[in-house]
Amino acid sequence: MSPTTIRLTMAQALVRYLAALRIELDDGRVVPYCAGVWSIFGHGNVAGLGEALWAEREALPTYRAHNEQGMALAAVAYAKANFRQRIMAVTTSIGPGATNVVTAAAMAHVNRLPVLILPGDIFATRAPDPVLQQIESFEAGDVSANDCFRPVVRYFDRLTRPEQLLYALPRAIQVMTDPATCGPACLALPQDVQAEAFDYPEEFFQPAVLRIRRPAPDERELADALALLKTARQPLIVAGGGVLYAGASQALAAFASTHGIPVVETQGGKSALAWDHALNLGAIGVCGSPGANAMAREADVILAVGTRLQDFNTASHALYGQARLLGLNVQAFDAHKWHGQALVADARLGLERLSQGLGPGAAHWAADTAWTQQARQHAQAWRERVTALTTTATPAGALPYDAEVIGAVRDSAPDSPASDVVVCAAGTLPAELHKLWRSSQPGNYHMDYGYSCMGYEIAGALGAKFARPEAEVIVMVGDGSYLMMNSELATSVMLGKKIIVVVLDNRGYGCIERLQVKSGGASFNNMLADCIPEGGEPSRVDFVLHARGLGADAVKAANVTELKAAMQAARAARRSQVVVIDTTHHRTTGDGGAWWEVAIPEVSQRPEVRAAHAHYLDQKGRQRL
Ligand SMILES: Cc1ncc(C[n+]2csc(CCOP(=O)(O)OP(=O)(O)O)c2C)c(N)n1
Ligand SMILES: [Mg+2]
C-alpha cells in the first residue's frame, strides 16, 4: 500500500516539519525543538515561506526584527542560552538580506552553536534571471549570493526540487543536534521551489523525538587517559564551553573536589563552576587571574575539557610550560589538538568515568596535597582581590573604569545576583568580565569570545531573554559595539523582551587603541578624538537620546554611585533600559594576564615598534610548537 500523502508547497512542508519537531531534554522534559522563526521578509521569502509561516503561526511563532545579522545573532544566543538543546530559525530575502546573515553564521560556526538559516534564493528555473538582487557569475551558472554561507556553516544545501526537503531538512537537524558537529545549517530556498507543491508522505510530519547524543569514552582511550592522569602530581583542569553544553557542571565540581584538582575557566566555559568553589581559580590565559596563570605554568598535566584551546586560553601556546595535554572533547578535532592525548567523549560522562577509574573512596588518586592547598590559597586570595577591585571608589576627578562599573552592576541586585545573565562580546569588557564577573549558575555568563563579534551584545541579549525570561539579562557594551549594531534594542521593546543595556562610553575603540600603542604604534584611527579632520567637530554621540529614540528608557549616570541607583531602577522596570556611563580607556585591571601573539612589524621607522618587535621575539621563543 502506498503511503498517505499530503499536497503541500515546499515551504509549507518545511514549516510543518519544524513545528512538529520535539526534543527530549537531558532532564526528561519534551519541548518544541525550534522555538520560532526570525524573519525579515522581502522578495525570495515573503510569498512562499511567508505564507507558510502565517498558516502555522500558532504552533511556530514568527518574530520580526530590524537587521538580519541581529536577528540571526539573537537566534544563536537563544541556542547558547539553551545549552544547544533548542534552536530558532532565521529566514531572509535573497541578496543583501541573506548576506547580512553571513557574519552571524560565522559567529555560530566558531562557537559551535546551532541555528537554522533559511535564505531565499534565485529562481531554480532561471527564467526571469537576473532578478533583483541577484549576483551574476561569469563562470558558474549555479552560484548565488548564498554560496557565501558554504565556509561558515556545518551543513549547506540548496533545494532545487521540493522533494529534496525530505532529505535536506532532517540532515540539517541531525548536524545541529550532534554535539560533535553542532553548528549552523543553511538551506537555501529558491523562491519558485518554495512555492512549488509536492505530495509529501504524511509520516514525514511525525518526526521522532530528538535527543542530544552523549557519547561515552572508548575503553582503550579511557585507559590511556587514566594512565596519564595517574602520573600527574600537579594537574590542572581547563573548563571550556563543552562543560556547559554537556550539563557537566556538577560532575566537574565533584571531580575537582574529589581529586583535589584546581579548575580554570575559558571565556566559553565561565560559569561552569560557581565562582566561590574552593578550587575555582577563575579565568585562564590572556585575561586570566594571577593564580590561574601561575598554576598553568607549573602544571604537569592539563586536562582540557570541552575547549577549542583558542589562543586567549593558551596565551598563544606560551602558557602551559611543559605540561602534557589530555583533551576530553566530544569532537575528535578538538580532543587531538596540540599533540594532546585524546579522550573523545561527552564531558560529563568522560569526567565521571575518569573519576571512577581514579578510584573512589580512601584509595583514590589525588593531586599532591601541597598543589591542592596552593590552589585553595590562590582562589581565596583572588576572590578577595576581585572584591577590592570592583568596590574601590573612583579617584576624585577621574572617570571610572570597567571594574568599578562591573561591581556597581553586580551590587545593584538586592541579594547575590544569582539570576543575572551578563551578555558581552568585544572590546575591553570581555577581559574585565572574564576576570571579575561572578557567576554562580551555569549559563549566567554569556560571552561570545570565539568570534568576538561587535554587535552581538544587544542582539544576543534579546535571544538570551527568549531563553531565560525569568532572568535579568544585562548587556555590558562599549560605545563602539553599541554603535555598530543596536537595532534589536527596538525589537526588544516591540516584543516586550526586557533587557538592560549598560553602555560604557570611553569615546572610541579603547582596547584596540591600547593594543596599538602596546604594539609600538602611534594613536591612530581608534579614539574619536584622534579622528577629527582639520576643521572638523568633535564627535557628540548622545546614547541616552539614541536609546530613547528606539523606544527604550534611558538615563546617564554621572558616576558609579548614580549607576548603582540607575541599575536598581532599571531592574524594577518592565521595558528595556539603557544606562550610560562615561568611562576611561586608560585603566584596566593589571592583575594577571598573559602574552597574546600579535605580529609586530619587523622593520619600522618608529623606535617604539622596534622595541615592541624585540619583546615579541622574546615571547615567541617561549611558544610551544
Ligand atoms: C565586527 C567587529 N569589527 C571589528 C572588531 C575588532 N574590534 C575588537 S574590539 C574593538 C573596539 C571596541 O570598542 P568599544 O565597544 O567601544 O569597546 P572598548 O574597547 O572601547 O571598551 C574592535 C574594533 C570586532 N571584534 N568585531
Ligand atoms: Mg569604547
XYZ file of C-alpha atoms and ligand atoms in Angstrom:
652
model
C 0.000 0.000 0.000
C 1.409 3.375 -0.917
C 1.820 5.826 1.973
C -0.768 8.530 2.554
C 0.449 11.791 1.184
C -0.416 15.397 1.627
C -0.013 18.013 -1.052
C 1.920 21.000 0.267
C 4.298 23.569 -1.048
C 7.903 23.010 -0.087
C 7.705 25.995 2.275
C 4.527 24.651 3.895
C 6.160 21.259 4.369
C 9.267 22.829 5.866
C 7.275 24.858 8.376
C 5.034 21.940 9.277
C 8.051 19.720 9.957
C 9.786 22.355 12.071
C 6.614 22.951 14.077
C 6.297 19.219 14.740
C 9.866 18.703 15.965
C 10.245 17.891 19.655
C 13.331 17.295 21.725
C 13.729 15.368 24.956
C 15.967 17.477 27.159
C 18.542 15.940 29.475
C 16.105 16.387 32.361
C 13.473 14.337 30.521
C 11.152 17.187 29.546
C 9.903 17.061 25.964
C 9.663 20.522 24.382
C 9.489 22.011 20.868
C 12.965 21.948 19.320
C 12.516 25.094 17.260
C 11.142 27.928 19.377
C 10.317 30.223 16.487
C 11.421 31.787 13.249
C 13.020 35.195 12.961
C 12.066 36.777 9.709
C 12.608 39.887 7.689
C 10.557 39.437 4.559
C 11.478 40.536 1.104
C 11.342 39.033 -2.314
C 12.511 35.476 -2.136
C 10.690 34.597 1.084
C 7.585 36.712 1.608
C 5.306 34.905 -0.840
C 6.467 31.332 -0.254
C 7.797 30.908 3.258
C 5.796 33.923 4.477
C 2.508 32.303 3.537
C 3.529 29.033 5.183
C 4.668 30.733 8.408
C 1.413 32.655 8.661
C -0.599 29.443 8.498
C 1.442 27.828 11.306
C 1.870 30.979 13.419
C 0.239 29.387 16.484
C 2.498 26.340 16.538
C 5.649 28.032 15.298
C 5.752 31.768 16.038
C 7.362 34.214 13.645
C 9.253 37.216 15.016
C 10.159 40.322 13.082
C 13.435 42.087 13.723
C 15.302 45.062 12.277
C 18.547 43.693 10.926
C 19.138 40.165 9.593
C 22.514 39.911 11.290
C 20.912 40.992 14.556
C 18.061 38.522 14.374
C 20.409 35.688 13.443
C 22.667 36.564 16.378
C 19.582 36.557 18.611
C 18.771 33.076 17.325
C 22.314 31.887 18.018
C 22.209 33.380 21.521
C 18.940 31.584 22.143
C 20.625 28.276 21.352
C 23.632 29.138 23.506
C 21.425 30.084 26.456
C 19.654 26.732 25.979
C 22.965 24.890 26.048
C 22.489 23.943 22.374
C 19.369 21.885 23.073
C 16.878 24.199 21.379
C 17.116 26.416 18.319
C 15.482 29.258 16.461
C 15.400 29.533 12.675
C 16.095 32.595 10.565
C 14.636 33.423 7.171
C 15.644 36.214 4.828
C 15.018 37.590 1.381
C 17.577 36.929 -1.347
C 20.713 39.035 -1.788
C 21.504 41.546 0.975
C 19.020 40.056 3.422
C 20.833 36.767 3.086
C 24.392 38.033 3.095
C 23.606 40.103 6.198
C 23.424 36.753 7.995
C 26.874 35.535 6.922
C 28.611 37.194 9.896
C 26.167 35.615 12.315
C 26.689 32.229 10.662
C 30.433 32.579 11.130
C 29.894 33.515 14.762
C 27.797 30.373 15.261
C 30.347 28.287 13.364
C 33.244 29.419 15.547
C 31.254 28.974 18.749
C 29.803 25.604 17.668
C 26.248 26.836 18.099
C 23.218 25.698 16.126
C 20.983 27.949 14.048
C 18.849 27.068 11.036
C 19.348 29.626 8.282
C 16.725 29.738 5.536
C 17.654 32.401 2.984
C 15.574 32.921 -0.108
C 17.446 32.089 -3.311
C 17.211 32.882 -7.009
C 14.769 31.048 -9.265
C 15.644 27.401 -9.862
C 14.081 27.734 -13.332
C 16.315 30.765 -14.018
C 13.543 32.024 -16.304
C 13.449 35.627 -15.004
C 17.233 35.997 -14.474
C 18.799 38.245 -13.457
C 16.280 39.071 -10.748
C 16.514 41.994 -8.386
C 19.470 41.471 -6.015
C 20.894 38.536 -8.000
C 24.652 38.381 -8.367
C 25.789 37.080 -11.767
C 28.824 34.881 -12.009
C 30.582 34.852 -15.409
C 31.982 31.364 -14.752
C 29.277 29.373 -12.996
C 25.540 29.274 -13.553
C 24.723 27.704 -10.196
C 26.330 30.325 -7.941
C 24.231 32.730 -5.895
C 24.963 35.102 -3.026
C 24.064 32.237 -0.702
C 27.251 30.408 -1.645
C 28.904 32.827 0.796
C 27.465 30.614 3.534
C 29.354 27.493 2.495
C 32.546 28.046 4.513
C 30.730 29.288 7.605
C 28.067 26.634 8.109
C 28.342 22.976 9.092
C 25.739 21.972 6.511
C 24.730 23.665 3.280
C 22.124 22.649 0.766
C 20.214 24.396 -1.992
C 16.823 22.884 -2.574
C 16.202 22.936 -6.294
C 13.288 20.478 -6.086
C 10.555 20.305 -3.418
C 11.147 16.636 -2.600
C 14.759 17.361 -1.625
C 13.313 18.725 1.606
C 12.651 15.119 2.699
C 16.397 14.586 2.939
C 17.924 18.011 3.433
C 15.878 19.141 6.428
C 16.421 16.030 8.604
C 20.102 16.172 7.719
C 20.362 19.802 8.827
C 18.667 18.871 12.105
C 20.994 15.900 12.553
C 24.076 18.109 12.113
C 22.769 20.634 14.645
C 21.811 18.048 17.278
C 25.041 16.055 17.064
C 27.277 17.566 19.780
C 30.381 16.867 17.722
C 29.240 18.615 14.531
C 26.936 21.160 16.129
C 26.873 24.465 14.286
C 24.828 26.472 11.808
C 22.958 24.820 8.953
C 21.840 26.650 5.838
C 19.096 25.543 3.484
C 18.977 27.976 0.591
C 15.455 28.105 -0.789
C 14.918 29.214 -4.397
C 11.753 31.244 -4.376
C 9.972 29.257 -7.059
C 10.716 25.961 -5.304
C 9.325 27.332 -2.018
C 6.016 27.815 -3.786
C 6.002 24.514 -5.697
C 3.729 21.720 -4.442
C 4.610 18.069 -3.871
C 2.831 15.064 -2.422
C 4.753 14.601 0.831
C 4.279 11.385 2.828
C 2.186 12.124 5.944
C 4.607 10.221 8.149
C 7.334 12.763 7.350
C 5.484 15.148 9.630
C 5.678 12.864 12.656
C 9.441 13.004 13.196
C 10.955 11.029 16.063
C 11.620 12.953 19.267
C 15.143 14.321 19.129
C 17.805 13.678 21.752
C 21.315 15.029 22.031
C 23.738 12.119 21.869
C 26.025 11.810 24.918
C 28.854 9.528 23.815
C 30.758 7.512 26.435
C 34.545 7.191 26.121
C 36.225 4.406 24.211
C 37.622 1.931 26.775
C 41.186 1.938 25.446
C 41.324 5.712 25.201
C 39.969 5.888 28.723
C 42.655 3.506 29.994
C 45.353 5.648 28.360
C 43.842 8.804 29.795
C 43.789 7.286 33.278
C 47.396 6.170 32.938
C 48.410 9.714 32.021
C 46.381 11.330 34.792
C 47.868 8.991 37.389
C 51.354 10.233 36.502
C 50.273 13.774 37.349
C 51.195 15.429 40.610
C 50.250 18.957 39.621
C 47.234 18.631 37.327
C 45.017 21.470 36.185
C 41.568 21.381 34.563
C 40.762 23.875 31.828
C 36.963 24.065 31.642
C 35.529 25.156 28.295
C 32.049 25.662 26.880
C 31.679 21.928 26.354
C 31.270 21.516 30.110
C 28.187 23.716 29.982
C 26.767 22.110 26.838
C 27.162 18.643 28.340
C 25.483 19.695 31.580
C 28.692 18.601 33.300
C 28.947 21.322 35.952
C 28.157 19.046 38.870
C 30.419 16.316 37.542
C 33.205 18.881 37.190
C 32.738 20.199 40.736
C 32.735 16.664 42.122
C 35.763 15.647 40.049
C 37.774 18.685 41.126
C 36.896 18.284 44.799
C 37.391 14.518 44.921
C 40.786 14.591 43.257
C 41.999 17.957 44.512
C 42.455 19.438 41.054
C 42.227 23.193 40.526
C 39.921 24.438 37.750
C 40.399 27.395 35.434
C 37.710 28.672 33.091
C 37.843 29.821 29.472
C 35.540 32.569 28.233
C 33.200 29.905 26.835
C 33.416 27.815 29.983
C 32.993 30.530 32.594
C 30.041 29.773 34.902
C 30.633 26.026 34.567
C 31.840 26.129 38.163
C 30.448 28.526 40.761
C 32.783 31.468 41.321
C 33.167 30.615 45.002
C 34.053 26.935 44.569
C 37.182 26.454 46.669
C 39.207 25.217 43.685
C 37.971 27.714 41.089
C 40.997 29.813 40.150
C 38.926 31.869 37.728
C 39.832 32.962 34.244
C 42.763 31.473 32.340
C 45.096 32.977 29.770
C 45.377 36.440 28.292
C 42.571 37.677 30.581
C 43.457 35.185 33.292
C 43.741 35.584 37.040
C 47.233 35.588 38.576
C 46.731 32.247 40.344
C 45.266 30.513 37.303
C 48.145 31.537 35.085
C 50.805 30.804 37.706
C 49.494 27.289 38.218
C 49.092 26.760 34.458
C 52.805 27.475 34.048
C 53.705 24.875 36.677
C 51.149 22.196 35.894
C 52.385 18.791 34.717
C 49.135 17.593 33.135
C 46.435 19.820 31.682
C 43.025 18.200 31.419
C 41.338 20.357 28.780
C 37.584 19.704 28.906
C 35.293 20.896 26.135
C 37.573 23.669 24.933
C 38.827 24.657 21.492
C 42.103 25.817 23.085
C 41.817 29.184 21.386
C 44.824 31.487 21.685
C 43.358 33.588 24.501
C 43.190 30.476 26.680
C 46.697 29.236 25.915
C 48.453 32.628 25.778
C 49.143 31.787 22.133
C 50.682 28.473 23.237
C 53.120 30.029 25.640
C 51.240 29.352 28.889
C 51.314 25.670 29.703
C 55.033 25.197 30.292
C 55.958 21.556 29.738
C 52.607 20.089 30.744
C 51.191 17.053 28.956
C 47.813 17.761 27.455
C 44.794 15.487 27.821
C 41.931 16.618 25.590
C 38.489 15.479 26.728
C 36.182 16.565 23.966
C 33.128 15.279 22.144
C 34.748 16.375 18.871
C 37.930 14.480 17.918
C 39.256 17.534 16.038
C 39.464 19.378 19.360
C 40.465 16.405 21.505
C 43.579 15.862 19.388
C 44.700 19.490 19.299
C 48.245 20.457 20.145
C 49.658 16.936 20.197
C 47.409 16.143 23.115
C 46.275 12.721 24.157
C 42.650 12.439 23.129
C 39.695 11.272 25.148
C 36.741 11.623 22.820
C 33.567 11.689 24.883
C 30.798 13.758 26.329
C 32.295 15.942 29.074
C 30.026 14.688 31.838
C 30.416 11.011 31.018
C 34.137 11.477 30.462
C 34.640 13.120 33.851
C 32.501 10.533 35.608
C 34.353 7.630 34.017
C 37.726 9.192 34.772
C 36.720 9.680 38.377
C 35.624 6.059 38.667
C 38.904 4.940 37.156
C 40.941 7.079 39.515
C 39.413 5.210 42.381
C 36.675 6.280 44.708
C 36.966 6.022 48.461
C 40.096 6.214 50.597
C 42.400 4.703 47.966
C 41.558 7.210 45.276
C 44.189 9.053 43.328
C 44.534 12.762 44.023
C 46.846 15.613 43.141
C 49.711 16.417 45.519
C 48.273 17.876 48.696
C 50.598 20.867 48.539
C 49.386 21.611 44.986
C 45.742 21.466 46.007
C 46.467 23.610 49.031
C 48.254 26.158 46.890
C 45.222 26.280 44.596
C 42.866 26.912 47.506
C 45.041 29.796 48.638
C 45.231 31.314 45.159
C 41.458 31.004 44.769
C 40.789 32.601 48.140
C 43.259 35.438 47.506
C 41.695 36.123 44.111
C 38.168 36.236 45.495
C 39.295 38.877 47.960
C 41.164 40.795 45.295
C 38.121 40.797 42.996
C 36.055 42.303 45.798
C 38.655 45.019 46.243
C 38.984 45.751 42.524
C 35.239 46.001 41.988
C 34.403 48.090 45.041
C 37.252 50.608 45.139
C 35.982 54.155 44.791
C 36.992 56.012 41.636
C 39.747 58.527 42.439
C 38.378 62.087 42.744
C 38.200 63.910 39.429
C 38.794 60.721 37.425
C 36.440 58.663 35.315
C 35.671 55.118 36.471
C 36.970 52.107 34.609
C 35.230 48.862 33.776
C 35.961 47.068 37.088
C 34.098 49.707 39.084
C 31.165 49.541 36.680
C 31.099 45.743 36.962
C 30.990 45.995 40.754
C 28.138 48.514 40.694
C 26.091 46.435 38.262
C 26.605 43.317 40.379
C 25.858 45.034 43.678
C 22.707 46.714 42.387
C 20.804 43.467 42.985
C 19.336 43.073 46.479
C 20.946 39.702 47.137
C 23.703 37.932 45.265
C 22.586 38.285 41.636
C 22.214 34.547 41.109
C 19.769 35.020 38.283
C 21.594 37.738 36.343
C 22.783 36.777 32.880
C 25.517 39.052 31.627
C 25.966 39.302 27.844
C 29.038 40.654 26.084
C 31.273 40.016 23.090
C 34.001 42.515 22.220
C 36.108 45.412 23.460
C 37.672 45.975 26.863
C 34.803 44.365 28.723
C 35.379 40.689 27.859
C 38.769 40.735 29.583
C 37.429 42.572 32.618
C 34.313 40.414 32.871
C 36.310 37.215 32.405
C 38.445 38.206 35.365
C 35.911 39.930 37.577
C 32.333 38.810 36.923
C 30.925 36.345 39.439
C 28.731 33.582 38.081
C 27.011 31.240 40.434
C 24.839 29.357 37.941
C 25.729 27.635 34.667
C 24.921 29.925 31.758
C 24.868 33.162 33.742
C 27.934 34.333 31.866
C 27.038 34.682 28.197
C 30.060 35.744 26.198
C 30.930 35.445 22.536
C 34.682 35.414 22.670
C 35.020 32.857 19.922
C 34.175 35.324 17.156
C 34.138 38.352 19.468
C 31.579 39.862 17.183
C 30.940 43.548 17.824
C 27.192 43.961 17.587
C 26.427 40.609 19.206
C 25.764 42.199 22.584
C 22.264 43.674 22.256
C 21.043 41.162 19.687
C 22.457 38.307 21.773
C 20.760 39.622 24.890
C 17.433 39.563 23.068
C 17.941 35.886 22.219
C 19.089 35.109 25.757
C 15.937 36.773 27.128
C 13.792 34.490 24.957
C 15.595 31.554 26.536
C 15.698 32.879 30.109
C 12.596 35.068 30.562
C 12.865 34.881 34.363
C 16.440 36.208 34.395
C 17.628 39.800 34.376
C 19.546 39.873 31.121
C 22.198 42.566 31.394
C 24.238 43.653 28.387
C 27.537 45.310 29.107
C 28.741 47.027 25.987
C 31.259 49.618 24.829
C 30.291 52.681 22.802
C 31.890 51.152 19.714
C 29.918 47.912 19.809
C 26.721 49.776 20.673
C 27.123 51.977 17.617
C 27.975 49.047 15.386
C 24.635 47.381 15.955
C 21.821 48.364 18.246
C 18.733 47.828 16.074
C 17.472 44.896 18.117
C 17.031 47.225 21.086
C 13.939 48.438 19.224
C 12.950 44.794 18.698
C 13.281 44.082 22.425
C 10.894 46.954 23.165
C 8.487 45.866 20.427
C 8.383 42.248 21.596
C 8.312 43.079 25.310
C 11.564 41.243 25.947
C 13.164 43.448 28.547
C 16.919 43.754 28.600
C 19.173 46.154 30.494
C 21.964 47.681 28.434
C 24.876 49.291 30.268
C 26.900 51.406 27.837
C 30.479 52.149 28.858
C 31.290 55.218 26.805
C 35.037 55.750 26.590
C 34.611 57.523 23.276
C 36.344 55.128 20.993
C 37.801 51.720 20.390
C 39.655 51.721 23.680
C 41.033 48.186 23.663
C 42.362 48.491 20.129
C 43.940 51.840 20.934
C 45.797 50.212 23.834
C 46.816 47.303 21.623
C 48.057 49.750 19.003
C 50.185 51.653 21.479
C 51.468 48.435 23.075
C 52.495 47.278 19.603
C 54.596 50.423 19.250
C 52.069 52.208 17.085
C 51.003 55.844 17.256
C 47.486 56.583 18.491
C 45.694 56.491 15.194
C 42.133 55.986 13.977
C 40.733 54.410 17.154
C 39.637 57.037 19.662
C 37.101 59.545 18.344
C 39.325 62.412 19.472
C 42.039 61.134 17.118
C 39.733 61.025 14.128
C 38.698 64.650 13.704
C 39.775 66.042 10.328
C 41.186 69.601 10.001
C 38.381 71.977 10.904
C 36.094 69.121 11.905
C 33.946 68.938 15.019
C 34.423 66.585 17.948
C 32.016 63.682 17.785
C 28.937 64.054 20.016
C 27.039 60.823 20.368
C 24.167 61.045 22.834
C 23.435 57.439 23.734
C 20.538 58.385 26.006
C 18.737 60.254 23.234
C 19.510 57.486 20.803
C 18.150 54.744 23.050
C 15.016 56.784 23.806
C 14.594 57.239 20.097
C 14.443 53.479 19.727
C 11.755 53.260 22.398
C 13.811 52.228 25.413
C 14.040 54.144 28.686
C 17.487 55.620 29.122
C 19.485 57.578 31.678
C 23.025 58.772 32.048
C 24.829 58.059 35.297
C 27.358 60.709 36.288
C 29.346 58.287 38.432
C 29.358 54.781 39.866
C 27.037 55.682 42.753
C 24.464 57.014 40.311
C 24.985 53.952 38.167
C 24.059 51.664 41.042
C 20.858 53.641 41.657
C 20.051 53.671 37.934
C 20.566 49.900 37.827
C 18.167 49.423 40.727
C 15.528 51.423 38.855
C 16.320 49.520 35.670
C 15.851 46.196 37.420
C 12.427 47.316 38.676
C 11.292 48.446 35.206
C 9.420 46.311 32.677
C 10.623 47.826 29.425
C 14.168 47.664 28.028
C 16.500 50.043 29.805
C 19.725 51.727 28.782
C 22.128 53.138 31.352
C 25.068 55.136 30.051
C 28.231 55.990 31.930
C 31.414 57.741 30.829
C 34.494 55.641 31.491
C 38.205 55.913 30.883
C 40.026 53.714 28.407
C 43.341 54.325 30.136
C 42.822 51.983 33.077
C 42.341 48.226 33.065
C 42.828 45.533 35.678
C 46.559 44.947 35.842
C 46.432 41.722 37.851
C 47.045 38.520 35.961
C 47.043 38.411 32.200
C 49.449 36.760 29.799
C 51.074 37.289 26.449
C 48.998 37.253 23.277
C 50.648 36.858 19.900
C 50.071 39.918 17.753
C 52.533 40.126 14.880
C 54.756 43.196 15.184
C 56.381 44.746 12.078
C 59.926 43.500 11.518
C 61.073 46.854 10.176
C 59.717 50.274 11.062
C 60.762 53.922 11.276
C 59.342 54.016 14.787
C 61.709 53.101 17.633
C 58.653 52.056 19.687
C 57.793 49.458 17.054
C 61.374 48.175 17.007
C 61.261 47.791 20.808
C 57.915 46.030 20.619
C 59.342 43.699 17.974
C 62.260 42.727 20.209
C 59.811 41.915 23.015
C 57.706 39.980 20.527
C 60.640 37.778 19.504
C 61.453 37.120 23.142
C 57.906 35.970 23.866
C 57.718 33.910 20.703
C 60.696 31.980 21.989
C 58.501 30.613 24.785
C 55.796 29.417 22.464
C 55.323 25.655 22.273
C 55.047 24.255 18.787
C 32.584 43.287 13.885
C 33.899 43.596 14.509
N 34.709 44.520 13.946
C 35.908 44.799 14.496
C 36.339 44.156 15.612
C 37.706 44.496 16.202
N 37.494 45.157 17.495
C 37.519 44.468 18.651
S 37.141 45.395 19.969
C 37.004 46.784 19.020
C 36.648 48.098 19.645
C 35.505 48.017 20.608
O 35.159 49.309 21.033
P 34.144 49.501 22.210
O 32.958 48.640 22.020
O 33.890 50.936 22.394
O 34.935 48.892 23.466
P 36.220 49.487 24.206
O 37.389 48.691 23.746
O 36.336 50.928 23.903
O 35.971 49.219 25.658
C 37.235 46.494 17.678
C 37.205 47.485 16.600
C 35.457 43.175 16.152
N 35.771 42.456 17.218
N 34.249 42.933 15.604
Mg 34.790 52.323 23.598
